[in-house]
Short mmCIF file of C-alpha atoms in Angstrom, two decimals:
data_model
loop_
_atom_site.label_atom_id
_atom_site.label_comp_id
_atom_site.label_asym_id
_atom_site.label_seq_id
_atom_site.Cartn_x
_atom_site.Cartn_y
_atom_site.Cartn_z
CA MET D 1 -7.41 -15.56 -11.57
CA ASN D 2 -6.80 -16.98 -15.35
CA PHE D 3 -3.38 -16.91 -15.79
CA LEU D 4 -2.87 -17.89 -12.13
CA ARG D 5 -4.76 -21.12 -12.67
CA LYS D 6 -3.18 -21.38 -16.13
CA ASN D 7 0.26 -21.74 -14.56
CA GLN D 8 -0.54 -23.94 -12.31
CA PHE D 9 0.56 -21.38 -9.44
CA LEU D 10 0.29 -23.46 -5.89
CA PHE D 11 -1.04 -22.13 -2.80
CA ILE D 12 0.26 -24.86 -0.51
CA THR D 13 0.22 -24.46 3.51
CA SER D 14 3.04 -26.39 3.97
CA LEU D 15 5.29 -24.52 2.36
CA PHE D 16 4.46 -21.34 4.64
CA ALA D 17 5.07 -23.66 7.69
CA ALA D 18 8.81 -24.77 6.03
CA PHE D 19 9.38 -21.26 4.56
CA LEU D 20 7.03 -18.73 4.79
CA ILE D 21 4.78 -17.73 7.94
CA PHE D 22 1.59 -15.91 7.17
CA SER D 23 -0.26 -14.78 10.23
CA CYS D 24 -3.39 -12.22 8.59
CA GLY D 25 -3.75 -9.71 10.85
CA THR D 26 -7.80 -10.78 9.97
CA THR D 27 -7.73 -14.25 8.50
CA LYS D 28 -5.80 -16.71 7.32
CA VAL D 29 -6.14 -16.60 3.82
CA GLU D 30 -4.99 -19.85 2.66
CA LEU D 31 -7.88 -21.69 4.62
CA PRO D 32 -10.74 -22.58 2.41
CA GLU D 33 -12.88 -21.33 5.17
CA PRO D 34 -11.21 -18.49 6.78
CA VAL D 35 -11.81 -17.62 10.13
CA PRO D 36 -11.29 -14.14 11.59
CA GLU D 37 -8.35 -13.76 14.28
CA GLU D 38 -8.92 -11.42 16.98
CA THR D 39 -6.48 -8.18 17.22
CA GLU D 40 -6.43 -5.82 20.17
CA ILE D 41 -7.51 -2.37 19.06
CA THR D 42 -4.96 0.15 21.05
CA GLU D 43 -7.04 3.59 22.20
CA PRO D 44 -5.21 6.41 22.26
CA GLU D 45 -4.64 6.58 26.28
CA GLU D 46 -3.18 3.26 26.30
CA ALA D 47 -0.47 4.45 23.73
CA LEU D 48 2.59 5.29 25.40
CA GLU D 49 5.28 7.57 23.76
CA THR D 50 8.46 5.85 23.87
CA GLN D 51 12.31 6.58 22.45
CA ILE D 52 13.11 3.85 19.90
CA VAL D 53 16.50 2.49 20.02
CA GLU D 54 17.54 0.92 16.24
CA GLU D 55 19.41 -2.58 16.70
CA ASP D 56 20.73 -4.35 13.65
CA ASP D 57 19.37 -7.56 14.28
CA GLY D 58 19.54 -8.75 10.58
CA THR D 59 15.86 -7.92 10.02
CA ILE D 60 13.79 -5.59 8.43
CA SER D 61 9.93 -5.15 8.31
CA LEU D 62 8.48 -3.28 5.58
CA LEU D 63 4.62 -2.21 5.51
CA PHE D 64 2.76 -1.96 1.97
CA ALA D 65 -0.53 0.04 2.32
CA GLY D 66 -2.52 1.34 -0.33
CA ASP D 67 -3.81 4.64 -1.68
CA ILE D 68 -4.42 7.56 0.87
CA MET D 69 -7.32 9.89 -0.23
CA ALA D 70 -9.19 12.63 0.59
CA HIS D 71 -12.72 13.05 -0.42
CA SER D 72 -14.58 15.84 1.08
CA VAL D 73 -16.01 13.39 3.70
CA ASN D 74 -12.29 12.71 4.52
CA TYR D 75 -10.71 15.85 5.41
CA ALA D 76 -14.33 17.04 6.97
CA ILE D 77 -13.22 15.17 10.01
CA SER D 78 -12.26 17.87 12.46
CA ASP D 79 -9.55 15.29 14.11
CA TYR D 80 -7.16 13.71 11.28
CA PRO D 81 -5.33 11.63 14.12
CA LYS D 82 -8.63 9.82 14.31
CA ILE D 83 -8.76 8.28 11.13
CA TRP D 84 -6.03 6.36 12.14
CA ARG D 85 -6.61 5.74 15.54
CA ASP D 86 -7.45 1.71 15.79
CA VAL D 87 -4.56 0.49 13.25
CA LYS D 88 -1.85 2.68 14.55
CA TYR D 89 -1.27 -0.64 15.89
CA ILE D 90 -0.51 -2.35 13.01
CA ILE D 91 1.70 0.50 11.08
CA GLU D 92 3.85 1.59 13.68
CA PRO D 93 5.83 -1.24 14.62
CA ALA D 94 6.91 -1.59 10.59
CA ASP D 95 10.35 -0.54 10.67
CA LEU D 96 9.36 1.20 7.45
CA ALA D 97 5.69 1.80 6.52
CA PHE D 98 4.98 2.80 2.74
CA ALA D 99 1.92 4.38 1.42
CA ASN D 100 0.82 6.40 -2.12
CA ILE D 101 -0.68 10.11 -1.47
CA GLU D 102 -3.24 9.81 -4.06
CA SER D 103 -3.38 14.28 -4.63
CA PRO D 104 -1.73 16.89 -4.46
CA VAL D 105 -0.60 18.33 -0.97
CA ASP D 106 -0.81 22.62 -1.53
CA ASP D 107 -1.71 24.29 1.85
CA THR D 108 -2.29 27.68 -0.64
CA GLN D 109 -5.28 26.48 -1.75
CA ARG D 110 -8.51 25.05 -0.13
CA PRO D 111 -9.14 21.14 0.01
CA HIS D 112 -10.71 20.04 -2.70
CA THR D 113 -11.99 16.56 -3.74
CA TRP D 114 -12.59 14.25 -7.13
CA PRO D 115 -12.16 14.89 -9.72
CA ASN D 116 -9.39 17.45 -9.17
CA PHE D 117 -7.66 16.68 -5.52
CA ASN D 118 -5.95 18.69 -2.91
CA MET D 119 -5.26 17.52 0.56
CA PRO D 120 -4.27 19.82 3.86
CA GLN D 121 -0.55 19.26 5.27
CA ALA D 122 -2.33 18.44 8.54
CA TYR D 123 -3.96 15.27 6.79
CA ILE D 124 -0.51 13.87 5.67
CA GLU D 125 0.78 14.83 9.21
CA ALA D 126 -1.83 12.54 10.75
CA ALA D 127 -0.65 9.78 8.71
CA ILE D 128 3.03 10.07 9.31
CA ASP D 129 2.20 10.34 13.09
CA ALA D 130 0.30 6.85 12.74
CA GLY D 131 3.57 5.78 11.71
CA PHE D 132 3.54 5.92 7.97
CA ASP D 133 6.96 7.31 6.69
CA VAL D 134 7.84 6.50 2.95
CA PHE D 135 5.51 8.15 0.43
CA SER D 136 5.01 7.54 -3.38
CA LEU D 137 4.10 11.37 -4.55
CA CYS D 138 2.90 9.98 -8.40
CA ASN D 139 0.16 8.85 -9.56
CA ASN D 140 -2.52 9.91 -11.96
CA HIS D 141 -4.25 12.80 -9.75
CA THR D 142 -0.28 14.22 -9.00
CA ASN D 143 -1.15 17.22 -11.32
CA ASP D 144 -4.61 18.13 -10.52
CA GLN D 145 -3.61 21.41 -9.34
CA GLY D 146 -1.63 21.98 -12.02
CA LEU D 147 2.26 22.95 -12.10
CA ASN D 148 1.61 25.48 -8.46
CA GLY D 149 0.45 22.39 -7.18
CA ILE D 150 3.29 20.17 -7.97
CA LYS D 151 5.37 23.04 -6.36
CA GLU D 152 3.43 23.33 -3.72
CA THR D 153 3.52 19.57 -2.72
CA VAL D 154 7.05 19.71 -2.77
CA LYS D 155 7.62 22.31 -0.56
CA THR D 156 5.05 20.61 1.90
CA THR D 157 7.26 17.54 1.94
CA GLU D 158 10.30 19.81 2.89
CA ARG D 159 8.35 21.00 5.84
CA LEU D 160 7.03 17.55 7.15
CA ILE D 161 10.97 15.98 6.63
CA GLU D 162 11.83 18.80 8.74
CA ARG D 163 9.28 18.49 11.26
CA SER D 164 10.22 14.84 11.39
CA LYS D 165 13.60 15.49 11.72
CA ALA D 166 13.01 18.33 14.49
CA ARG D 167 11.54 14.81 16.27
CA GLY D 168 14.78 12.58 15.52
CA GLU D 169 12.73 11.06 12.96
CA ASN D 170 13.13 9.99 9.06
CA ILE D 171 10.58 10.36 6.49
CA TYR D 172 10.79 9.93 2.48
CA PHE D 173 9.09 11.42 -0.42
CA SER D 174 9.75 10.51 -4.03
CA GLY D 175 7.95 10.56 -7.46
CA LEU D 176 8.49 14.81 -8.35
CA LYS D 177 10.93 15.98 -10.49
CA ASP D 178 12.63 19.56 -11.51
CA GLY D 179 11.48 19.28 -15.10
CA LYS D 180 12.18 17.55 -18.42
CA LYS D 181 15.70 16.87 -18.69
CA ALA D 182 15.41 15.81 -14.50
CA GLU D 183 16.27 11.92 -13.95
CA LEU D 184 13.81 9.93 -12.05
CA THR D 185 13.68 10.49 -8.35
CA TYR D 186 14.19 8.33 -6.08
CA ASN D 187 15.09 7.12 -2.47
CA LEU D 188 17.97 5.31 -1.01
CA ILE D 189 16.75 4.58 2.87
CA GLU D 190 19.37 3.29 5.46
CA LYS D 191 17.40 1.73 8.26
CA LYS D 192 18.82 -0.83 10.48
CA GLY D 193 22.17 -1.31 8.49
CA TRP D 194 20.06 -2.23 5.76
CA LYS D 195 19.63 -0.04 2.46
CA ILE D 196 16.37 0.25 0.82
CA LEU D 197 15.98 1.70 -2.73
CA PHE D 198 12.99 3.07 -3.43
CA LEU D 199 11.62 4.09 -6.58
CA PRO D 200 8.19 5.31 -7.13
CA VAL D 201 6.72 5.77 -10.98
CA THR D 202 2.88 6.44 -12.72
CA GLU D 203 2.08 4.93 -15.79
CA ILE D 204 -1.40 7.00 -15.84
CA LEU D 205 -2.19 10.75 -15.42
CA ASN D 206 -5.49 12.32 -15.90
CA GLN D 207 -4.05 15.32 -18.01
CA PRO D 208 -1.05 15.38 -19.99
CA SER D 209 -0.02 18.64 -18.53
CA TYR D 210 3.06 18.98 -16.73
CA SER D 211 4.33 15.51 -17.32
CA ASP D 212 7.98 16.50 -17.31
CA TYR D 213 7.72 16.94 -13.43
CA ILE D 214 6.36 13.48 -12.39
CA ASN D 215 7.88 10.11 -12.47
CA TYR D 216 6.01 9.46 -15.60
CA ILE D 217 6.50 6.21 -17.59
CA GLU D 218 4.25 6.48 -20.46
CA ASN D 219 1.98 3.37 -21.25
CA SER D 220 3.70 1.82 -24.16
CA ASP D 221 5.95 -1.30 -24.71
CA ALA D 222 8.75 0.91 -25.67
CA ALA D 223 8.55 2.94 -22.76
CA ARG D 224 8.48 0.05 -20.54
CA ASN D 225 11.79 -1.49 -22.00
CA ALA D 226 13.64 1.55 -21.45
CA PHE D 227 12.39 1.40 -17.92
CA ILE D 228 13.18 -2.02 -17.39
CA LYS D 229 16.76 -0.93 -18.33
CA LYS D 230 16.67 1.90 -16.01
CA VAL D 231 15.99 0.03 -13.41
CA LYS D 232 18.77 -2.64 -14.18
CA GLU D 233 20.98 1.15 -14.24
CA LEU D 234 20.04 2.06 -10.81
CA ARG D 235 20.35 -1.41 -9.24
CA GLU D 236 23.73 -1.47 -10.38
CA GLN D 237 24.55 2.16 -9.66
CA ASN D 238 22.89 2.09 -6.06
CA PRO D 239 23.88 -0.74 -4.03
CA CYS D 240 21.06 -2.39 -2.10
CA ASP D 241 19.95 -4.80 0.17
CA LEU D 242 16.26 -4.37 -1.48
CA PHE D 243 14.75 -2.40 -3.83
CA VAL D 244 11.22 -1.57 -3.82
CA ILE D 245 9.46 -0.04 -7.24
CA SER D 246 6.19 1.58 -6.94
CA ILE D 247 3.71 1.32 -10.11
CA HIS D 248 0.89 3.21 -10.37
CA ALA D 249 -0.79 1.30 -13.19
CA TYR D 250 -2.12 2.18 -16.36
CA GLU D 251 -5.27 -0.34 -15.48
CA VAL D 252 -8.83 -0.67 -15.34
CA GLU D 253 -10.03 0.77 -11.89
CA TYR D 254 -12.38 -1.77 -9.81
CA THR D 255 -11.53 -4.96 -10.98
CA ARG D 256 -9.59 -7.56 -9.58
CA ASN D 257 -7.99 -9.46 -12.77
CA ILE D 258 -4.62 -9.57 -13.74
CA PRO D 259 -4.08 -9.44 -17.61
CA GLU D 260 -0.92 -11.74 -18.18
CA SER D 261 0.83 -8.73 -19.84
CA ARG D 262 0.89 -7.24 -16.91
CA ASP D 263 2.20 -10.13 -14.48
CA THR D 264 5.04 -10.58 -16.95
CA TYR D 265 6.15 -6.61 -16.91
CA TYR D 266 6.17 -7.09 -13.23
CA MET D 267 8.39 -10.14 -13.31
CA GLN D 268 10.58 -8.67 -15.63
CA LEU D 269 11.11 -5.80 -13.14
CA LEU D 270 12.00 -8.27 -10.84
CA GLU D 271 14.82 -10.00 -13.12
CA ALA D 272 16.12 -6.46 -14.07
CA GLY D 273 16.77 -5.96 -10.20
CA ALA D 274 13.98 -4.88 -8.25
CA ASP D 275 13.03 -7.28 -5.52
CA ILE D 276 9.51 -6.20 -4.58
CA VAL D 277 6.77 -4.59 -6.75
CA TRP D 278 4.25 -2.53 -5.27
CA SER D 279 1.15 -1.66 -7.36
CA ASN D 280 -1.55 0.55 -6.95
CA HIS D 281 -4.86 2.19 -9.08
CA ALA D 282 -7.27 -0.22 -9.00
CA HIS D 283 -8.81 1.15 -5.57
CA ILE D 284 -9.64 -2.51 -4.61
CA ILE D 285 -7.51 -5.23 -3.14
CA LYS D 286 -5.65 -7.74 -5.73
CA ASP D 287 -3.85 -10.70 -5.38
CA ARG D 288 -0.10 -11.13 -3.89
CA LYS D 289 2.76 -13.20 -5.72
CA TYR D 290 5.61 -14.63 -3.81
CA ILE D 291 8.40 -15.94 -6.21
CA PHE D 292 11.08 -18.39 -4.33
CA TYR D 293 14.46 -18.86 -5.49
CA HIS D 294 15.33 -22.22 -4.48
CA GLU D 295 18.82 -22.12 -5.34
CA THR D 296 19.36 -18.83 -2.99
CA ASN D 297 17.02 -19.12 -0.53
CA SER D 298 15.82 -16.06 -1.02
CA GLN D 299 12.31 -14.35 -2.22
CA LYS D 300 10.89 -11.54 -4.56
CA VAL D 301 6.91 -10.09 -4.23
CA ILE D 302 4.57 -8.55 -6.38
CA MET D 303 1.46 -6.91 -4.83
CA PHE D 304 -1.07 -6.33 -7.82
CA ALA D 305 -3.27 -3.79 -5.52
CA ASN D 306 -3.40 -3.18 -2.02
CA GLY D 307 -6.84 -1.29 -2.52
CA ASN D 308 -7.75 2.18 -0.80
CA THR D 309 -5.91 2.86 2.82
CA ILE D 310 -8.47 5.82 3.38
CA SER D 311 -11.10 7.06 0.98
CA GLY D 312 -14.61 8.42 0.57
CA GLN D 313 -15.44 6.15 -2.20
CA ARG D 314 -18.07 4.13 -0.61
CA THR D 315 -20.66 6.70 0.84
CA GLU D 316 -23.27 4.36 0.91
CA PRO D 317 -22.79 0.57 1.93
CA GLN D 318 -24.74 -2.01 1.12
CA LEU D 319 -25.42 -2.89 4.85
CA THR D 320 -28.57 -5.17 3.99
CA SER D 321 -27.11 -6.74 0.92
CA THR D 322 -26.19 -10.55 1.32
CA ASN D 323 -23.74 -10.14 -1.12
CA PRO D 324 -21.99 -6.53 -1.08
CA THR D 325 -19.80 -7.24 -3.85
CA GLY D 326 -20.50 -3.73 -5.80
CA GLU D 327 -17.68 -1.52 -6.80
CA ARG D 328 -18.42 1.27 -4.25
CA ASP D 329 -18.42 -1.67 -1.60
CA ASN D 330 -14.87 -3.14 -3.07
CA THR D 331 -13.43 0.46 -2.69
CA GLY D 332 -13.69 0.85 1.21
CA ASP D 333 -11.68 -1.96 1.89
CA GLY D 334 -7.78 -1.95 2.05
CA LEU D 335 -4.62 -4.37 2.78
CA MET D 336 -1.41 -3.47 4.73
CA VAL D 337 1.19 -6.19 3.81
CA LYS D 338 3.92 -6.50 6.41
CA LEU D 339 7.33 -8.43 5.24
CA THR D 340 10.16 -9.19 7.28
CA PHE D 341 13.59 -9.77 5.51
CA LYS D 342 16.88 -11.35 6.91
CA LYS D 343 20.23 -11.05 5.81
CA GLN D 344 21.82 -14.02 4.99
CA GLU D 345 25.31 -14.77 5.77
CA ASN D 346 26.54 -16.52 2.81
CA GLY D 347 25.75 -13.05 0.95
CA ASN D 348 22.94 -14.44 -0.65
CA PRO D 349 20.25 -12.07 -0.81
CA PRO D 350 17.77 -11.26 1.94
CA THR D 351 15.29 -13.97 2.92
CA LEU D 352 11.85 -13.55 3.43
CA ILE D 353 11.35 -14.96 7.18
CA ASN D 354 7.41 -13.80 7.36
CA SER D 355 4.86 -12.13 5.85
CA GLU D 356 1.60 -10.75 7.34
CA ASN D 357 -1.98 -9.56 5.96
CA PHE D 358 -3.73 -7.09 7.93
CA PHE D 359 -7.15 -6.34 5.85
CA ILE D 360 -8.70 -2.86 6.95
CA THR D 361 -11.93 -0.75 6.09
CA THR D 362 -13.19 2.75 5.99
CA TYR D 363 -16.00 2.68 8.42
CA ILE D 364 -18.47 5.18 8.86
CA ASN D 365 -19.10 6.06 12.44
CA THR D 366 -22.37 7.69 13.90
CA ALA D 367 -20.91 10.87 13.96
CA SER D 368 -20.39 10.21 10.24
CA GLU D 369 -17.15 10.29 10.45
CA TYR D 370 -14.76 8.15 8.10
CA VAL D 371 -11.97 6.22 10.22
CA VAL D 372 -9.84 3.34 9.18
CA LYS D 373 -10.71 0.10 11.17
CA PRO D 374 -9.34 -3.54 11.36
CA LEU D 375 -11.21 -6.01 9.76
CA THR D 376 -11.21 -8.27 12.69
CA GLN D 377 -13.59 -10.30 14.67
CA GLU D 378 -13.18 -7.68 17.88
CA PHE D 379 -14.24 -5.33 15.46
CA ILE D 380 -17.26 -7.20 14.46
CA ASP D 381 -18.17 -7.92 18.26
CA TYR D 382 -17.89 -3.80 19.18
CA LEU D 383 -20.59 -3.78 16.33
CA TRP D 384 -23.07 -5.92 18.03
CA ASP D 385 -22.34 -4.31 21.59
CA VAL D 386 -22.90 -0.47 20.03
CA PRO D 387 -25.11 -1.72 18.44
CA ARG D 388 -24.84 -1.43 15.01
CA SER D 389 -26.29 -5.14 13.50
CA ASN D 390 -26.24 -4.12 10.14
CA TRP D 391 -22.85 -3.05 9.89
CA ALA D 392 -21.59 -6.18 12.27
CA LYS D 393 -23.48 -8.47 9.56
CA TYR D 394 -21.50 -6.30 6.59
CA ILE D 395 -18.32 -6.33 8.26
CA LYS D 396 -18.34 -10.02 8.22
CA ARG D 397 -19.40 -10.26 5.20
CA ARG D 398 -16.51 -7.74 4.18
CA ILE D 399 -13.95 -10.47 5.78
CA GLU D 400 -15.76 -13.46 3.66
CA ILE D 401 -15.23 -11.79 0.55
CA ASN D 402 -11.87 -10.22 0.93
CA ASN D 403 -10.78 -13.94 1.54
CA LYS D 404 -12.33 -15.32 -1.20
CA TYR D 405 -11.53 -13.49 -4.02
CA THR D 406 -7.79 -12.43 -2.92
CA LYS D 407 -4.90 -14.85 -2.74
CA ASP D 408 -1.40 -14.98 -1.94
CA TYR D 409 0.50 -17.53 -4.36
CA ILE D 410 3.90 -18.87 -4.26
CA VAL D 411 5.78 -19.88 -8.01
CA TRP D 412 9.51 -21.28 -7.77
CA GLN D 413 12.12 -20.49 -9.45
#
């Protein structure tokens, strides 16, 4: 990537051994010749429901996915939990798992695909049951169904929150507002003795209608400068251990390029008080940037895009291509990044003790169902056994592509 090369950001394996252990669910991305690691896929009959007792051991794990979408091929599946069955083992163990809901969720209307999305409540219920519990509601499709769709989405989230509370669990939604004079909405989450401030915003809307009801930051220097000041203000007003900002970015879709101006803006948000900037909208995976602060032994993180967690954009994968890097093929893959932080006894900010990358893909099974699978050697072996040899070769190439074209970078401050 141009701006990373120009600034000579180094990715050095020995630094990770000393400060940060990367154990990717699919590959160790820093290796020049990535080799997929095998990961066990837990089948439904093997999964056991257990009562989890929270203990404050000084650590917290945060998992960040990408866009949860629902094209017609996605919501047509009769068994929504099946979508997540083979990646639930990745999501569920995280203390908090974040995702972006790329659609209104309005059960008073029928589900609808692009360009004006609408998801059924049951579709999000399945994602919650898979382990997701923190959601951004603001993106370019938030107002696809007008003001009524926004209001019904709020009602849906209220029902989902009550549903989870009845099970002794907590889930969180933010990104929608009551109107023009309303402040940005956010969550102050308490978990395992930690306080996590979560603020989602979008810089892009497909139509300008009802933007006053959305955490919308206009795509202008003036609006961004005002937002930077707001971030600093929110951090001061809400004492917390970690501050997470979700940005649905005003950027070109389907490209891995990261303009230097975008990197600079995200760094300014970190300087203003954020600890993690989690960006999406590109629908493909982009790089991750880790900023190490030597004096405090602490770290901050930028994820430039984690791609699609589930979608129907890749309807005709280039199974027989020797280089399936087309726009639609890239939209079929996603990334889940799991960050584990530990509190420091000296009062310094939390330190990042572990980061794991789990590459995933939307797979079309023999029943033409779109389900999420881990990009692992075990999945490749399964495809050979089925047999679906073209898919096996394709998934092998997808692993190679994701490790070749997306990287983790360290910069010291």
